[in-house]
XYZ file of C-alpha atoms in Angstrom:
375
model
C 144.239 129.472 99.121
C 141.925 132.022 99.035
C 145.048 134.536 99.897
C 146.629 132.915 95.989
C 143.849 133.161 93.045
C 141.501 135.671 95.336
C 138.303 133.320 95.301
C 135.982 131.393 97.283
C 136.170 127.924 98.343
C 133.301 125.659 99.566
C 133.533 122.141 100.850
C 130.374 120.467 101.135
C 129.571 119.236 104.563
C 129.094 115.689 105.496
C 126.264 116.788 107.366
C 124.446 118.000 105.014
C 120.843 117.084 105.103
C 119.953 114.639 102.077
C 118.240 115.446 98.623
C 114.719 114.058 98.650
C 113.166 112.276 95.772
C 109.585 112.817 94.281
C 107.615 110.148 92.127
C 104.384 111.914 91.033
C 101.844 109.101 89.133
C 99.701 110.451 87.576
C 96.383 108.309 86.634
C 96.107 109.498 82.882
C 92.872 106.970 82.502
C 90.631 109.122 79.713
C 87.143 107.799 81.000
C 87.378 109.595 84.495
C 89.395 112.414 83.068
C 85.699 112.598 80.549
C 83.803 112.912 82.995
C 85.718 115.160 85.292
C 86.653 117.524 81.973
C 83.993 120.347 83.271
C 84.826 120.732 85.878
C 89.326 120.028 85.665
C 90.494 119.262 82.223
C 93.805 117.059 82.289
C 95.321 120.167 80.247
C 94.450 122.646 83.632
C 95.935 119.449 85.967
C 99.465 118.929 84.205
C 100.166 121.809 84.149
C 99.097 122.328 88.095
C 101.104 119.257 88.207
C 104.434 120.853 86.320
C 104.291 123.793 88.331
C 104.153 121.442 91.635
C 107.386 120.038 90.806
C 109.140 123.478 89.818
C 108.473 124.022 93.599
C 109.921 120.675 94.483
C 112.582 120.619 92.347
C 113.576 124.781 93.801
C 113.374 124.060 97.155
C 116.834 122.515 97.186
C 118.884 122.290 93.789
C 119.925 118.328 94.762
C 115.783 117.611 95.190
C 114.979 115.140 92.132
C 111.142 114.293 90.046
C 109.587 111.228 88.413
C 106.737 111.502 86.927
C 104.805 107.744 85.862
C 101.535 107.609 83.562
C 98.860 104.824 85.011
C 96.719 104.693 81.963
C 94.442 101.807 81.220
C 96.683 99.520 79.371
C 100.495 100.023 80.670
C 101.920 102.443 83.029
C 104.935 104.165 81.296
C 107.064 106.986 82.070
C 106.830 110.805 81.383
C 109.526 111.302 82.998
C 112.806 111.026 82.641
C 112.633 109.005 79.471
C 116.409 108.575 78.279
C 116.283 109.565 74.705
C 118.334 107.872 71.945
C 119.538 108.832 69.283
C 120.584 106.632 65.803
C 123.927 107.478 63.896
C 124.014 106.995 60.211
C 126.966 105.865 58.179
C 127.781 105.655 55.131
C 129.801 103.803 52.231
C 133.465 103.895 54.258
C 131.630 103.260 58.018
C 131.976 106.525 58.274
C 129.694 108.846 60.535
C 127.582 111.008 57.850
C 127.810 114.483 58.989
C 125.411 116.496 56.930
C 122.869 113.552 56.695
C 119.555 115.012 53.656
C 117.092 113.364 55.886
C 117.876 114.778 59.268
C 115.247 116.859 60.650
C 115.965 119.897 62.352
C 115.701 121.130 65.514
C 112.217 122.507 66.811
C 112.286 125.947 66.912
C 113.300 127.472 70.403
C 110.710 130.487 71.742
C 112.114 133.354 73.975
C 110.457 131.683 77.208
C 112.040 128.610 76.835
C 115.347 130.035 76.324
C 115.114 132.184 79.594
C 113.774 129.360 81.646
C 115.949 127.426 84.478
C 116.684 124.451 82.777
C 115.506 121.865 85.245
C 112.275 122.853 84.646
C 112.159 123.369 81.035
C 113.445 119.510 80.456
C 110.630 118.361 82.944
C 108.171 120.634 81.282
C 109.070 118.834 77.918
C 109.417 115.530 78.398
C 106.612 115.412 80.385
C 103.992 117.104 77.644
C 105.681 115.479 74.644
C 105.660 111.345 76.496
C 102.138 112.806 77.384
C 100.627 113.365 73.732
C 102.181 110.367 72.540
C 100.698 108.378 75.245
C 97.563 109.705 74.313
C 97.758 109.721 70.920
C 98.796 106.175 70.460
C 95.597 105.072 72.237
C 92.740 103.981 69.742
C 89.142 103.186 70.797
C 89.298 99.881 70.542
C 91.060 99.790 73.408
C 89.670 102.080 75.678
C 86.848 99.821 74.601
C 87.850 96.774 76.709
C 88.590 98.228 79.634
C 87.514 101.208 82.268
C 90.126 100.534 84.731
C 93.691 102.041 85.183
C 97.388 100.102 85.720
C 98.057 101.689 89.417
C 99.682 98.341 90.630
C 102.433 98.511 87.172
C 102.841 102.498 88.287
C 103.773 102.009 91.619
C 105.954 98.633 90.588
C 108.277 101.316 88.574
C 107.922 103.622 90.992
C 109.329 101.725 93.479
C 112.441 100.050 91.494
C 112.942 103.751 90.515
C 113.412 104.673 93.527
C 115.705 101.640 94.666
C 118.010 102.434 91.587
C 118.156 106.000 92.594
C 118.923 105.326 96.509
C 121.520 102.686 95.653
C 122.793 105.128 93.281
C 122.853 108.352 95.428
C 124.581 105.887 98.492
C 127.412 104.580 96.083
C 128.467 108.606 95.214
C 128.223 109.182 98.879
C 129.853 106.851 100.467
C 127.183 105.056 102.206
C 126.009 102.399 102.267
C 124.129 100.140 99.530
C 122.574 97.889 101.384
C 119.255 97.936 102.719
C 118.550 100.753 105.191
C 116.163 99.114 107.006
C 117.770 95.235 107.425
C 118.351 94.896 110.968
C 121.840 95.407 111.613
C 124.428 91.787 111.707
C 125.499 91.029 115.370
C 129.197 89.810 113.112
C 129.001 93.434 111.038
C 129.125 95.791 113.628
C 131.777 97.647 112.994
C 130.722 99.147 109.826
C 128.300 101.584 109.979
C 124.885 100.925 108.208
C 122.917 103.427 106.200
C 119.476 104.910 108.083
C 116.385 105.842 106.314
C 117.679 109.735 107.587
C 121.131 109.698 106.080
C 120.312 108.343 102.819
C 117.702 109.330 99.834
C 114.466 110.861 100.688
C 111.643 108.765 99.067
C 107.950 109.928 98.476
C 105.201 108.980 96.107
C 102.521 111.031 95.080
C 99.487 109.347 93.408
C 96.870 111.390 91.634
C 93.482 109.420 91.518
C 90.704 110.305 89.257
C 89.618 106.112 88.578
C 87.138 104.297 90.913
C 89.282 101.322 92.434
C 86.297 98.861 92.194
C 87.737 98.799 88.509
C 91.442 97.127 89.809
C 89.687 94.342 91.730
C 91.508 92.150 89.924
C 95.327 94.522 90.953
C 94.452 93.828 94.459
C 97.069 91.684 95.195
C 99.800 93.447 93.527
C 98.841 96.661 94.872
C 98.792 95.419 98.470
C 102.609 94.210 97.852
C 103.458 97.350 96.876
C 102.092 98.773 99.940
C 103.860 96.961 102.090
C 107.538 97.668 100.015
C 106.936 101.220 100.883
C 106.029 100.419 104.562
C 109.089 98.095 104.809
C 111.394 100.940 103.070
C 109.300 104.020 104.816
C 108.247 105.173 102.030
C 104.890 107.141 102.185
C 102.276 107.539 99.515
C 100.421 110.867 98.998
C 97.091 110.004 97.322
C 95.255 112.884 96.122
C 91.883 112.013 95.248
C 89.826 114.109 92.536
C 87.169 111.770 91.534
C 85.533 108.139 92.430
C 86.213 105.984 95.634
C 88.980 105.227 96.982
C 89.210 102.114 99.065
C 92.748 100.434 98.502
C 94.461 104.174 98.720
C 92.602 105.032 101.675
C 95.065 101.559 103.101
C 98.114 102.881 101.226
C 98.428 106.125 102.807
C 97.023 104.424 106.220
C 99.581 102.440 106.164
C 102.784 104.025 105.390
C 102.134 107.143 107.201
C 100.937 109.423 104.050
C 98.461 112.549 103.506
C 95.398 111.576 102.027
C 92.846 113.700 100.679
C 89.569 114.002 98.469
C 89.486 117.263 97.185
C 86.060 118.335 97.943
C 86.542 121.287 94.460
C 89.373 119.974 91.930
C 89.921 123.429 90.434
C 92.107 123.899 93.519
C 94.433 121.680 92.472
C 97.382 123.967 92.666
C 96.203 125.135 96.680
C 96.379 121.456 97.395
C 99.478 121.176 95.752
C 101.181 123.190 97.717
C 99.697 123.744 100.965
C 99.295 119.608 101.803
C 102.064 117.600 99.298
C 105.027 119.341 99.537
C 106.575 119.192 102.491
C 109.225 115.958 102.598
C 109.694 113.888 105.605
C 111.790 115.815 107.542
C 109.405 119.289 107.073
C 106.156 116.882 107.994
C 107.422 116.517 111.751
C 106.840 120.082 112.593
C 102.880 120.526 110.897
C 99.778 119.451 111.643
C 99.200 117.261 108.424
C 95.931 116.459 107.407
C 94.200 113.054 108.836
C 91.319 110.836 107.803
C 90.197 109.194 110.704
C 87.894 106.566 108.798
C 89.792 104.388 106.798
C 87.815 102.039 104.396
C 89.690 98.831 104.996
C 87.403 96.827 103.287
C 88.405 94.655 100.383
C 87.134 93.706 96.888
C 86.254 90.306 96.191
C 88.032 88.693 92.795
C 84.312 87.498 90.867
C 82.012 90.126 91.099
C 84.616 93.290 91.919
C 82.423 94.122 94.917
C 83.632 96.032 98.295
C 82.471 92.939 100.868
C 83.026 93.139 104.704
C 82.925 89.619 105.004
C 84.235 86.680 102.109
C 85.647 83.791 101.500
C 89.617 83.716 101.270
C 91.912 81.475 99.055
C 94.190 79.812 100.979
C 96.936 79.640 98.197
C 97.080 82.979 96.456
C 94.685 85.574 99.293
C 92.319 85.861 96.685
C 88.731 87.375 97.904
C 85.374 85.664 96.806
C 81.639 87.222 98.630
C 80.433 83.933 98.440
C 80.994 80.227 98.624
C 82.907 78.556 95.151
C 80.256 76.116 93.724
C 83.051 74.014 92.347
C 85.313 74.505 95.126
C 88.348 75.807 92.642
C 89.694 78.950 93.081
C 88.782 80.685 90.404
C 92.723 82.904 90.396
C 94.770 80.248 91.107
C 92.928 77.049 90.087
C 93.373 75.357 93.278
C 90.922 73.049 94.858
C 89.734 74.094 98.038
C 88.068 72.145 100.640
C 84.640 73.656 101.606
C 84.207 70.985 104.317
C 80.379 71.180 105.346
C 79.873 74.260 104.668
C 76.336 74.823 102.769
C 75.003 71.465 104.261
C 71.882 71.264 105.853
C 72.185 70.944 110.258
C 70.531 68.190 111.569
C 67.486 68.936 113.192
C 66.847 67.053 116.395
C 63.429 66.952 117.365
C 62.128 68.820 119.819
C 61.327 66.590 123.386
C 57.168 67.231 124.118
C 56.751 68.800 127.849
C 54.203 66.735 129.308
C 50.690 68.944 130.265
C 50.190 69.475 133.517
C 46.497 68.082 134.549
C 44.151 70.398 136.029
C 42.045 69.702 139.058
C 38.171 69.426 137.407
C 35.266 70.287 140.597
C 34.064 72.914 142.703
C 37.501 72.658 145.199
C 39.498 73.960 141.933
C 37.810 77.129 141.149
C 36.082 77.991 144.685
C 37.576 80.144 147.257
C 39.710 77.718 149.727
C 38.030 77.945 152.783
C 40.326 77.962 156.121
C 41.250 75.256 158.469
C 39.507 76.154 161.465
C 42.249 76.578 165.001
C 41.550 73.468 167.191
C 40.610 73.928 170.797
C 41.901 72.558 173.086
């Protein structure tokens, strides 16, 4: 064929490594970013994240990225977002070609024209959707809570990863079933997908909020962690400020990377050096690890991190002290506390008999030796 049309034809090999899907969860809590603003403003952090996403896309032309915002009252997509276009029709039912109220597209600068198209699409959607999210956030909504919807963001990330994995397997002739399920003996002739042959997915969390304010999300967060552990999806955590009790457990359970930045102004350097390698590249690297993982849980009543607590047997809610009426504050189940809290029965101690001391001179004097009897 090359001798006929003088062109070179390339065939894609079946042994090519699958691409990598990077899902970034950005904590956009305004309360936490207001405290971090003197050191690292949100605009600077977003610019560093965009450079990091471009580097991930540049590693492989087939790599994919997704960005989720974990806000105070909701978790929303920053990229990808499908744009819905509305078409106007005239009186005859035909589509109007020249609508008088149609807004003209924004002028395109010379910098965006010369930019790589995937880079430009990611940058435009992330900045536009983040600006709309911050603009629509009112001061009244911020006064009601100071936490972030991390559980909802993890759920969105897992659903997107599952959807993209199924689509990639269908497009490349792979098995669309769960690659981590044990193979059925009756279907031994079929080739099942393995974690190495499917889309390589991972989650990166950029956290600035404290985990103690998300104690009411403890169960959904742990469910998301167990799902990632089951699907071999590592959760990387880049902690800029605050404590991260639950995120430490997420990174440790899924074999991800946890880094608490001592200097947040060097965010881009941490992202490029510590979080850019994928699962295959990390096998040949010495990864930063954390030995002192905090495995404590937060109670649901006072949102305090406790070492020893009381667990509801129905919904697994944790409380720092026994319930007064025995009713769970989360699910409303009535729990049998037994005799907990009752005063133990005190048994009277037996008095020991006092020894009677001998009185007289023989009791206090020096004992006289017994003479040896004679023959």
